[in-house]
PDB file of C-alpha atoms in Angstrom:
ATOM      1  CA  MET A 770     -20.618   3.908   1.612  1.00  0.00           C
ATOM      2  CA  GLN A 771     -19.322   7.080   3.246  1.00  0.00           C
ATOM      3  CA  TRP A 772     -21.107  10.376   3.661  1.00  0.00           C
ATOM      4  CA  SER A 773     -19.765  13.721   4.844  1.00  0.00           C
ATOM      5  CA  CYS A 774     -22.877  15.251   6.442  1.00  0.00           C
ATOM      6  CA  ALA A 775     -26.299  14.193   7.695  1.00  0.00           C
ATOM      7  CA  ALA A 776     -27.961  15.540   4.545  1.00  0.00           C
ATOM      8  CA  GLU A 777     -26.039  13.015   2.424  1.00  0.00           C
ATOM      9  CA  GLU A 778     -26.763  10.010   4.616  1.00  0.00           C
ATOM     10  CA  ARG A 779     -30.112   9.125   3.016  1.00  0.00           C
ATOM     11  CA  GLU A 780     -28.660   9.198  -0.503  1.00  0.00           C
ATOM     12  CA  ALA A 781     -25.659   7.138   0.653  1.00  0.00           C
ATOM     13  CA  LEU A 782     -27.987   4.498   2.068  1.00  0.00           C
ATOM     14  CA  ARG A 783     -30.010   4.428  -1.181  1.00  0.00           C
ATOM     15  CA  ARG A 784     -26.864   3.851  -3.232  1.00  0.00           C
ATOM     16  CA  LEU A 785     -25.628   1.230  -0.810  1.00  0.00           C
ATOM     17  CA  ARG A 786     -28.892  -0.737  -0.964  1.00  0.00           C
ATOM     18  CA  ALA A 787     -28.758  -0.656  -4.770  1.00  0.00           C
ATOM     19  CA  LEU A 788     -25.137  -1.825  -4.783  1.00  0.00           C
ATOM     20  CA  VAL A 789     -25.790  -4.660  -2.341  1.00  0.00           C
ATOM     21  CA  GLY A 790     -28.869  -5.658  -4.320  1.00  0.00           C
ATOM     22  CA  ARG A 791     -26.867  -5.959  -7.543  1.00  0.00           C
ATOM     23  CA  ALA A 792     -24.201  -7.992  -5.763  1.00  0.00           C
ATOM     24  CA  ARG A 793     -26.815 -10.392  -4.376  1.00  0.00           C
ATOM     25  CA  ASP A 794     -28.389 -10.816  -7.817  1.00  0.00           C
ATOM     26  CA  ARG A 795     -25.022 -11.669  -9.394  1.00  0.00           C
ATOM     27  CA  LEU A 796     -23.783 -13.873  -6.525  1.00  0.00           C
ATOM     28  CA  PRO A 797     -26.884 -15.372  -4.890  1.00  0.00           C
ATOM     29  CA  ARG A 798     -24.876 -17.934  -2.890  1.00  0.00           C
ATOM     30  CA  LEU A 799     -22.610 -15.305  -1.337  1.00  0.00           C
ATOM     31  CA  PRO A 800     -23.823 -13.452   1.783  1.00  0.00           C
ATOM     32  CA  VAL A 801     -23.447  -9.719   1.145  1.00  0.00           C
ATOM     33  CA  CYS A 802     -23.719  -6.832   3.563  1.00  0.00           C
ATOM     34  CA  GLY A 803     -22.959  -3.136   3.255  1.00  0.00           C
ATOM     35  CA  LEU A 804     -21.569  -0.489   5.590  1.00  0.00           C
ATOM     36  CA  SER A 805     -22.694   3.127   5.795  1.00  0.00           C
ATOM     37  CA  LEU A 806     -20.611   5.460   7.935  1.00  0.00           C
ATOM     38  CA  PRO A 807     -19.407   9.057   8.122  1.00  0.00           C
ATOM     39  CA  GLY A 808     -16.228   9.827   6.201  1.00  0.00           C
ATOM     40  CA  PRO A 809     -13.933  10.522   4.637  1.00  0.00           C
ATOM     41  CA  GLY A 810     -10.951   8.233   5.084  1.00  0.00           C
ATOM     42  CA  LYS A 811      -9.876   4.721   4.113  1.00  0.00           C
ATOM     43  CA  PRO A 812      -8.708   3.814   7.674  1.00  0.00           C
ATOM     44  CA  ARG A 813     -12.188   4.563   9.026  1.00  0.00           C
ATOM     45  CA  THR A 814     -13.754   2.233   6.452  1.00  0.00           C
ATOM     46  CA  LEU A 815     -11.173  -0.500   7.049  1.00  0.00           C
ATOM     47  CA  ASN A 816     -11.656  -0.436  10.799  1.00  0.00           C
ATOM     48  CA  ALA A 817     -15.425  -0.674  10.420  1.00  0.00           C
ATOM     49  CA  ALA A 818     -15.030  -3.653   8.066  1.00  0.00           C
ATOM     50  CA  ILE A 819     -12.534  -5.315  10.421  1.00  0.00           C
ATOM     51  CA  GLU A 820     -14.998  -4.908  13.298  1.00  0.00           C
ATOM     52  CA  VAL A 821     -17.714  -6.597  11.245  1.00  0.00           C
ATOM     53  CA  ALA A 822     -15.333  -9.379  10.185  1.00  0.00           C
ATOM     54  CA  GLU A 823     -14.440 -10.067  13.810  1.00  0.00           C
ATOM     55  CA  ALA A 824     -18.097 -10.050  14.860  1.00  0.00           C
ATOM     56  CA  LEU A 825     -18.930 -12.579  12.125  1.00  0.00           C
ATOM     57  CA  GLY A 826     -15.968 -14.803  12.987  1.00  0.00           C
ATOM     58  CA  CYS A 827     -14.289 -14.356   9.588  1.00  0.00           C
ATOM     59  CA  VAL A 828     -10.780 -15.815   9.319  1.00  0.00           C
ATOM     60  CA  GLY A 829      -9.661 -13.138   6.871  1.00  0.00           C
ATOM     61  CA  VAL A 830     -10.414  -9.621   5.727  1.00  0.00           C
ATOM     62  CA  GLY A 831      -9.368  -8.056   2.443  1.00  0.00           C
ATOM     63  CA  TRP A 832      -9.668  -4.808   0.573  1.00  0.00           C
ATOM     64  CA  VAL A 833      -9.126  -3.387  -2.918  1.00  0.00           C
ATOM     65  CA  ASP A 834      -8.448   0.251  -3.826  1.00  0.00           C
ATOM     66  CA  ASP A 835     -10.562   2.061  -6.396  1.00  0.00           C
ATOM     67  CA  ASP A 836      -7.627   2.978  -8.670  1.00  0.00           C
ATOM     68  CA  VAL A 837      -6.593  -0.556  -9.657  1.00  0.00           C
ATOM     69  CA  THR A 838      -7.974  -3.030 -12.180  1.00  0.00           C
ATOM     70  CA  LEU A 839      -7.965  -6.715 -11.271  1.00  0.00           C
ATOM     71  CA  ASP A 840      -7.285  -9.541 -13.692  1.00  0.00           C
ATOM     72  CA  GLU A 841     -10.115 -12.036 -13.957  1.00  0.00           C
ATOM     73  CA  GLY A 842      -9.880 -14.504 -11.104  1.00  0.00           C
ATOM     74  CA  CYS A 843      -7.501 -12.336  -9.066  1.00  0.00           C
ATOM     75  CA  LEU A 844      -9.495 -12.503  -5.831  1.00  0.00           C
ATOM     76  CA  ALA A 845     -10.167 -16.225  -6.265  1.00  0.00           C
ATOM     77  CA  ARG A 846      -6.421 -16.878  -6.576  1.00  0.00           C
ATOM     78  CA  LEU A 847      -5.684 -14.785  -3.502  1.00  0.00           C
ATOM     79  CA  THR A 848      -8.287 -16.752  -1.560  1.00  0.00           C
ATOM     80  CA  ARG A 849      -6.915 -20.068  -2.867  1.00  0.00           C
ATOM     81  CA  ASP A 850      -3.404 -19.328  -1.606  1.00  0.00           C
ATOM     82  CA  PHE A 851      -4.702 -17.865   1.652  1.00  0.00           C
ATOM     83  CA  LEU A 852      -6.638 -21.054   2.398  1.00  0.00           C
ATOM     84  CA  ALA A 853      -3.660 -23.227   1.382  1.00  0.00           C
ATOM     85  CA  ALA A 854      -1.483 -21.312   3.869  1.00  0.00           C
ATOM     86  CA  GLY A 855      -3.881 -22.081   6.702  1.00  0.00           C
ATOM     87  CA  CYS A 856      -5.483 -18.610   6.693  1.00  0.00           C
ATOM     88  CA  ARG A 857      -2.391 -17.055   8.245  1.00  0.00           C
ATOM     89  CA  GLY A 858      -0.376 -13.967   7.414  1.00  0.00           C
ATOM     90  CA  ALA A 859      -1.171 -11.812   4.402  1.00  0.00           C
ATOM     91  CA  MET A 860      -1.548 -12.406   0.657  1.00  0.00           C
ATOM     92  CA  GLY A 861      -1.253  -9.684  -1.956  1.00  0.00           C
ATOM     93  CA  ALA A 862      -1.799  -9.339  -5.675  1.00  0.00           C
ATOM     94  CA  THR A 863       1.213  -8.822  -7.930  1.00  0.00           C
ATOM     95  CA  LYS A 864       1.136  -5.209  -9.130  1.00  0.00           C
ATOM     96  CA  VAL A 865       1.571  -4.439 -12.837  1.00  0.00           C
ATOM     97  CA  PRO A 866       2.534  -0.802 -13.488  1.00  0.00           C
ATOM     98  CA  HIS A 867       1.324   1.369 -16.372  1.00  0.00           C
ATOM     99  CA  THR A 868       2.436   4.894 -17.246  1.00  0.00           C
ATOM    100  CA  LYS A 869       0.242   7.947 -17.702  1.00  0.00           C
ATOM    101  CA  GLU A 870       0.781  10.817 -20.112  1.00  0.00           C
ATOM    102  CA  PHE A 871       2.837  12.740 -17.531  1.00  0.00           C
ATOM    103  CA  ALA A 872       6.630  12.869 -17.741  1.00  0.00           C
ATOM    104  CA  THR A 873       6.661  12.239 -13.984  1.00  0.00           C
ATOM    105  CA  SER A 874       4.852   8.948 -14.516  1.00  0.00           C
ATOM    106  CA  ARG A 875       7.330   7.715 -17.131  1.00  0.00           C
ATOM    107  CA  LEU A 876      10.352   8.853 -15.094  1.00  0.00           C
ATOM    108  CA  LEU A 877       9.141   7.254 -11.873  1.00  0.00           C
ATOM    109  CA  ALA A 878       8.228   4.040 -13.680  1.00  0.00           C
ATOM    110  CA  ARG A 879      11.790   3.756 -15.035  1.00  0.00           C
ATOM    111  CA  ALA A 880      13.242   4.484 -11.595  1.00  0.00           C
ATOM    112  CA  LYS A 881      11.045   1.815  -9.994  1.00  0.00           C
ATOM    113  CA  ALA A 882      12.044  -0.711 -12.652  1.00  0.00           C
ATOM    114  CA  VAL A 883      15.691  -0.146 -11.693  1.00  0.00           C
ATOM    115  CA  ALA A 884      15.429   0.281  -7.941  1.00  0.00           C
ATOM    116  CA  ALA A 885      12.763  -2.322  -7.137  1.00  0.00           C
ATOM    117  CA  PRO A 886      11.421  -0.303  -4.174  1.00  0.00           C
ATOM    118  CA  ALA A 887       9.494  -1.731  -1.220  1.00  0.00           C
ATOM    119  CA  THR A 888       7.257  -3.982  -3.309  1.00  0.00           C
ATOM    120  CA  THR A 889       8.293  -7.419  -2.057  1.00  0.00           C
ATOM    121  CA  TYR A 890       5.332  -7.652   0.315  1.00  0.00           C
ATOM    122  CA  PRO A 891       1.534  -7.287  -0.131  1.00  0.00           C
ATOM    123  CA  HIS A 892       0.315  -3.755  -0.774  1.00  0.00           C
ATOM    124  CA  GLY A 893      -2.988  -2.316   0.379  1.00  0.00           C
ATOM    125  CA  CYS A 894      -4.343  -1.832  -3.145  1.00  0.00           C
ATOM    126  CA  CYS A 895      -5.295  -5.541  -3.206  1.00  0.00           C
ATOM    127  CA  ILE A 896      -4.637  -7.586  -0.083  1.00  0.00           C
ATOM    128  CA  LEU A 897      -6.104 -10.421   2.008  1.00  0.00           C
ATOM    129  CA  VAL A 898      -5.056 -10.563   5.680  1.00  0.00           C
ATOM    130  CA  ALA A 899      -5.745 -12.943   8.544  1.00  0.00           C
ATOM    131  CA  THR A 900      -8.258 -11.221  10.811  1.00  0.00           C
ATOM    132  CA  ASP A 901      -6.124 -11.704  13.918  1.00  0.00           C
ATOM    133  CA  VAL A 902      -3.347  -9.594  12.334  1.00  0.00           C
ATOM    134  CA  VAL A 903      -5.599  -6.525  12.262  1.00  0.00           C
ATOM    135  CA  SER A 904      -7.736  -7.399  15.285  1.00  0.00           C
ATOM    136  CA  GLY A 905      -9.169  -4.263  16.869  1.00  0.00           C
ATOM    137  CA  GLY A 906      -8.515  -2.227  13.740  1.00  0.00           C
ATOM    138  CA  LEU A 907      -5.559  -0.212  12.516  1.00  0.00           C
ATOM    139  CA  PRO A 908      -4.289   2.287  15.128  1.00  0.00           C
ATOM    140  CA  GLY A 909      -4.916   5.873  14.085  1.00  0.00           C
ATOM    141  CA  ARG A 910      -1.194   6.638  14.153  1.00  0.00           C
ATOM    142  CA  TYR A 911      -0.575   4.396  11.133  1.00  0.00           C
ATOM    143  CA  VAL A 912      -2.213   5.780   8.008  1.00  0.00           C
ATOM    144  CA  SER A 913      -0.433   3.254   5.761  1.00  0.00           C
ATOM    145  CA  ASP A 914      -2.454   0.047   5.898  1.00  0.00           C
ATOM    146  CA  ASP A 915       0.077  -2.161   4.102  1.00  0.00           C
ATOM    147  CA  GLY A 916       2.940  -0.686   6.143  1.00  0.00           C
ATOM    148  CA  TYR A 917       1.160  -1.621   9.363  1.00  0.00           C
ATOM    149  CA  VAL A 918       0.476  -5.165   8.121  1.00  0.00           C
ATOM    150  CA  CYS A 919       4.080  -5.547   6.936  1.00  0.00           C
ATOM    151  CA  PHE A 920       5.625  -4.500  10.235  1.00  0.00           C
ATOM    152  CA  ARG A 921       3.166  -6.655  12.172  1.00  0.00           C
ATOM    153  CA  LEU A 922       4.158  -9.774  10.226  1.00  0.00           C
ATOM    154  CA  LEU A 923       7.838  -9.175   9.467  1.00  0.00           C
ATOM    155  CA  ASP A 924       9.905 -11.490  11.692  1.00  0.00           C
ATOM    156  CA  PRO A 925      13.723 -11.185  11.483  1.00  0.00           C
ATOM    157  CA  ASP A 926      14.115 -14.394  13.529  1.00  0.00           C
ATOM    158  CA  LEU A 927      12.646 -16.539  10.740  1.00  0.00           C
ATOM    159  CA  PRO A 928      14.871 -18.008   7.994  1.00  0.00           C
ATOM    160  CA  ASP A 929      12.768 -15.894   5.617  1.00  0.00           C
ATOM    161  CA  PRO A 930      11.663 -12.809   7.578  1.00  0.00           C
ATOM    162  CA  LEU A 931       8.972 -12.073   4.962  1.00  0.00           C
ATOM    163  CA  ALA A 932       7.582 -15.640   4.973  1.00  0.00           C
ATOM    164  CA  ARG A 933       4.208 -14.504   6.330  1.00  0.00           C
ATOM    165  CA  LEU A 934       3.919 -11.790   3.670  1.00  0.00           C
ATOM    166  CA  ARG A 935       3.371 -13.355   0.275  1.00  0.00           C
ATOM    167  CA  LEU A 936       2.679 -12.090  -3.233  1.00  0.00           C
ATOM    168  CA  VAL A 937       0.596 -14.344  -5.482  1.00  0.00           C
ATOM    169  CA  PRO A 938       2.206 -14.345  -8.970  1.00  0.00           C
ATOM    170  CA  ASP A 939      -0.921 -15.295 -10.921  1.00  0.00           C
ATOM    171  CA  ALA A 940      -3.169 -12.835  -9.038  1.00  0.00           C
ATOM    172  CA  ARG A 941      -2.443  -9.554 -10.797  1.00  0.00           C
ATOM    173  CA  CYS A 942      -3.714  -6.016 -10.445  1.00  0.00           C
ATOM    174  CA  HIS A 943      -2.940  -3.098 -12.769  1.00  0.00           C
ATOM    175  CA  TYR A 944      -2.266   0.475 -11.690  1.00  0.00           C
ATOM    176  CA  PHE A 945      -0.956   3.775 -13.011  1.00  0.00           C
ATOM    177  CA  VAL A 946       2.385   5.071 -11.761  1.00  0.00           C
ATOM    178  CA  ALA A 947       2.320   8.618 -10.362  1.00  0.00           C
ATOM    179  CA  GLY A 948       0.605  11.664 -11.833  1.00  0.00           C
ATOM    180  CA  PRO A 949       1.355  15.382 -12.183  1.00  0.00           C
ATOM    181  CA  ALA A 950       4.681  16.458 -10.679  1.00  0.00           C
ATOM    182  CA  GLY A 951       3.275  18.438  -7.735  1.00  0.00           C
ATOM    183  CA  GLU A 952       0.821  15.732  -6.733  1.00  0.00           C
ATOM    184  CA  THR A 953       3.496  13.040  -7.090  1.00  0.00           C
ATOM    185  CA  ARG A 954       5.857  15.021  -4.872  1.00  0.00           C
ATOM    186  CA  ARG A 955       3.188  15.253  -2.145  1.00  0.00           C
ATOM    187  CA  ARG A 956       2.403  11.544  -2.487  1.00  0.00           C
ATOM    188  CA  ILE A 957       6.075  10.563  -2.110  1.00  0.00           C
ATOM    189  CA  ARG A 958       6.473  12.862   0.903  1.00  0.00           C
ATOM    190  CA  ARG A 959       3.474  11.200   2.526  1.00  0.00           C
ATOM    191  CA  LEU A 960       5.016   7.794   1.823  1.00  0.00           C
ATOM    192  CA  LEU A 961       8.296   8.849   3.415  1.00  0.00           C
ATOM    193  CA  LEU A 962       6.499  10.137   6.504  1.00  0.00           C
ATOM    194  CA  ASN A 963       4.808   6.757   6.855  1.00  0.00           C
ATOM    195  CA  HIS A 964       8.172   4.989   6.559  1.00  0.00           C
ATOM    196  CA  LEU A 965       9.670   7.209   9.248  1.00  0.00           C
ATOM    197  CA  VAL A 966       6.783   6.599  11.650  1.00  0.00           C
ATOM    198  CA  ASP A 967       7.011   2.824  11.187  1.00  0.00           C
ATOM    199  CA  LEU A 968      10.795   2.713  11.521  1.00  0.00           C
ATOM    200  CA  ALA A 969      10.631   4.806  14.694  1.00  0.00           C
ATOM    201  CA  ASP A 970       7.851   2.798  16.352  1.00  0.00           C
ATOM    202  CA  TRP A 971       8.654  -0.866  15.752  1.00  0.00           C
ATOM    203  CA  PRO A 972      11.375  -2.908  17.516  1.00  0.00           C
ATOM    204  CA  LEU A 973      14.917  -2.287  16.297  1.00  0.00           C
ATOM    205  CA  PRO A 974      15.472  -5.754  14.696  1.00  0.00           C
ATOM    206  CA  VAL A 975      12.285  -5.320  12.636  1.00  0.00           C
ATOM    207  CA  ALA A 976      13.114  -1.736  11.662  1.00  0.00           C
ATOM    208  CA  ARG A 977      16.704  -2.674  10.791  1.00  0.00           C
ATOM    209  CA  TYR A 978      15.641  -5.511   8.501  1.00  0.00           C
ATOM    210  CA  TYR A 979      13.039  -3.360   6.743  1.00  0.00           C
ATOM    211  CA  PHE A 980      15.543  -0.527   6.252  1.00  0.00           C
ATOM    212  CA  ARG A 981      18.399  -2.717   4.973  1.00  0.00           C
ATOM    213  CA  HIS A 982      16.607  -5.419   3.016  1.00  0.00           C
ATOM    214  CA  VAL A 983      13.300  -3.900   1.866  1.00  0.00           C
ATOM    215  CA  LEU A 984      13.295  -0.114   1.731  1.00  0.00           C
ATOM    216  CA  PHE A 985      16.961   0.530   0.917  1.00  0.00           C
ATOM    217  CA  SER A 986      18.292  -2.772  -0.366  1.00  0.00           C
ATOM    218  CA  GLY A 987      21.095  -2.090  -2.818  1.00  0.00           C
ATOM    219  CA  LEU A 988      22.050   1.239  -1.198  1.00  0.00           C
ATOM    220  CA  TRP A 989      25.758   0.441  -1.439  1.00  0.00           C
ATOM    221  CA  PRO A 990      27.884   0.891   0.635  1.00  0.00           C
ATOM    222  CA  LEU A 991      25.331   1.645   3.393  1.00  0.00           C
ATOM    223  CA  THR A 992      23.621  -1.666   2.604  1.00  0.00           C
ATOM    224  CA  GLY A 993      24.704  -4.531   0.375  1.00  0.00           C
ATOM    225  CA  PHE A 994      25.460  -4.148  -3.329  1.00  0.00           C
ATOM    226  CA  ASP A 995      22.915  -5.796  -5.649  1.00  0.00           C
ATOM    227  CA  GLY A 996      24.911  -7.533  -8.352  1.00  0.00           C
ATOM    228  CA  SER A 997      22.201 -10.015  -9.297  1.00  0.00           C
ATOM    229  CA  ARG A 998      21.686  -8.349 -12.693  1.00  0.00           C
ATOM    230  CA  GLY A 999      25.235  -7.242 -13.338  1.00  0.00           C
ATOM    231  CA  LEU A1000      27.530  -4.420 -12.298  1.00  0.00           C
ATOM    232  CA  ARG A1001      25.872  -1.692 -14.382  1.00  0.00           C
ATOM    233  CA  HIS A1002      22.421  -2.407 -12.992  1.00  0.00           C
ATOM    234  CA  GLY A1003      23.797  -2.535  -9.448  1.00  0.00           C
ATOM    235  CA  VAL A1004      25.358   0.907  -9.844  1.00  0.00           C
ATOM    236  CA  ARG A1005      22.150   2.340 -11.330  1.00  0.00           C
ATOM    237  CA  LYS A1006      20.123   0.848  -8.499  1.00  0.00           C
ATOM    238  CA  ALA A1007      22.475   2.279  -5.864  1.00  0.00           C
ATOM    239  CA  THR A1008      22.243   5.714  -7.520  1.00  0.00           C
ATOM    240  CA  VAL A1009      18.439   5.733  -7.497  1.00  0.00           C
ATOM    241  CA  LYS A1010      18.393   4.464  -3.916  1.00  0.00           C
ATOM    242  CA  TRP A1011      20.792   7.212  -2.801  1.00  0.00           C
ATOM    243  CA  LEU A1012      18.546   9.872  -4.368  1.00  0.00           C
ATOM    244  CA  TYR A1013      15.564   8.404  -2.530  1.00  0.00           C
ATOM    245  CA  PHE A1014      17.563   8.158   0.697  1.00  0.00           C
ATOM    246  CA  ALA A1015      18.506  11.852   0.419  1.00  0.00           C
ATOM    247  CA  TRP A1016      14.803  12.740   0.243  1.00  0.00           C
ATOM    248  CA  PHE A1017      14.071  10.350   3.111  1.00  0.00           C
ATOM    249  CA  ALA A1018      16.827  11.922   5.253  1.00  0.00           C
ATOM    250  CA  GLY A1019      15.603  15.426   4.412  1.00  0.00           C
ATOM    251  CA  VAL A1020      12.078  14.642   5.620  1.00  0.00           C
ATOM    252  CA  GLY A1021      13.525  13.013   8.738  1.00  0.00           C
ATOM    253  CA  ALA A1022      15.648  16.088   9.438  1.00  0.00           C
ATOM    254  CA  GLU A1023      12.556  18.279   9.081  1.00  0.00           C
ATOM    255  CA  LEU A1024      10.706  16.221  11.684  1.00  0.00           C
ATOM    256  CA  TYR A1025      13.705  16.411  14.028  1.00  0.00           C
ATOM    257  CA  LEU A1026      13.902  20.200  13.700  1.00  0.00           C
ATOM    258  CA  ARG A1027      10.155  20.479  14.223  1.00  0.00           C
ATOM    259  CA  GLY A1028      10.571  18.552  17.454  1.00  0.00           C
ATOM    260  CA  LEU A1029      13.356  20.838  18.642  1.00  0.00           C
ATOM    261  CA  ALA A1030      11.233  23.882  17.831  1.00  0.00           C
ATOM    262  CA  GLY A1031       8.192  22.477  19.634  1.00  0.00           C
ATOM    263  CA  ARG A1032       6.156  22.360  16.424  1.00  0.00           C
ATOM    264  CA  PRO A1033       5.734  18.654  15.660  1.00  0.00           C
ATOM    265  CA  LEU A1034       3.751  17.437  12.693  1.00  0.00           C
ATOM    266  CA  ARG A1035       0.349  16.534  14.140  1.00  0.00           C
ATOM    267  CA  ARG A1036      -1.031  14.469  11.260  1.00  0.00           C
ATOM    268  CA  ILE A1037      -0.134  13.043   7.872  1.00  0.00           C
ATOM    269  CA  GLU A1038      -2.430  14.472   5.227  1.00  0.00           C
ATOM    270  CA  TRP A1039      -3.871  12.406   2.404  1.00  0.00           C
ATOM    271  CA  ALA A1040      -2.235  13.193  -0.948  1.00  0.00           C
ATOM    272  CA  PRO A1041      -4.719  12.329  -3.709  1.00  0.00           C
ATOM    273  CA  TYR A1042      -4.234  12.540  -7.442  1.00  0.00           C
ATOM    274  CA  SER A1043      -6.591  15.003  -9.094  1.00  0.00           C
ATOM    275  CA  ALA A1044      -8.142  12.363 -11.374  1.00  0.00           C
ATOM    276  CA  VAL A1045      -8.390   8.719 -10.343  1.00  0.00           C
ATOM    277  CA  ARG A1046      -8.407   6.513 -13.432  1.00  0.00           C
ATOM    278  CA  THR A1047      -7.984   2.769 -13.514  1.00  0.00           C
ATOM    279  CA  PRO A1048      -6.099   0.977 -16.294  1.00  0.00           C
ATOM    280  CA  SER A1049      -8.396  -0.114 -19.113  1.00  0.00           C
ATOM    281  CA  PRO A1050      -8.077  -3.347 -21.119  1.00  0.00           C
ATOM    282  CA  ALA A1051      -6.295  -1.324 -23.812  1.00  0.00           C
ATOM    283  CA  ASP A1052      -3.722  -0.120 -21.254  1.00  0.00           C
ATOM    284  CA  GLN A1053      -3.163  -3.700 -20.143  1.00  0.00           C
ATOM    285  CA  GLU A1054      -2.605  -4.836 -23.732  1.00  0.00           C
ATOM    286  CA  ARG A1055      -0.008  -2.095 -24.234  1.00  0.00           C
ATOM    287  CA  ARG A1056       1.773  -3.312 -21.137  1.00  0.00           C
TER     288      ARG A1056
END
């Protein structure tokens, strides 16, 4: 439970005790503890939880965002596969998209269905990670939790470089795609900044694989042509990828010019949607 000033701390603790009490009543055999700390910020919360997990000797640590809805048994299935894999690497829920009433949401959902963006590895909306992968917490430079986990575990020397990053097909979480146009634009820009930071920081073989086979797979002729679903789909995918690459290159050029001018970007701001709403059972049925 986070609080923004000392005056809110007492109320935060009251709510936390009530929440932990309800959890203990529902799951009496499961040890439950709560964290109260100054906020805001997801990385701050994650690092505090990781510190506790390490202190308790936990083999894994997981987290779920507040804007997703989990299918019944989702966390149990994640845990099942994590244990079967020897508590190594990272497991993620399979994301099921839903559209909002905004035209941006419908447009972006169609583009994602064609382009299959960087979704082949666990995302931070519902993920379970071996504690040693995030030991010491996420460095402050990386504000994308799933990006950090992906680059930590991606190994181009393996036959399957993403072998330690697995999605669990029968563990599903539901989410809404995008929101109002302005907020979606800021969210995508933030995502691109995170990509650029990761690609710049990690070793070249890792960055090259992520660029060619995850982020911009199908960006023909810069990367390979995706003909797995026919010529027409491959051309559509390449077109969407080129539009995304143009945006990516534009943000990269901005950072380069900022560096030349001595005015680097000091931090990556959070880009929230104005109203966080999780998919309801009715939304899931429509899907």
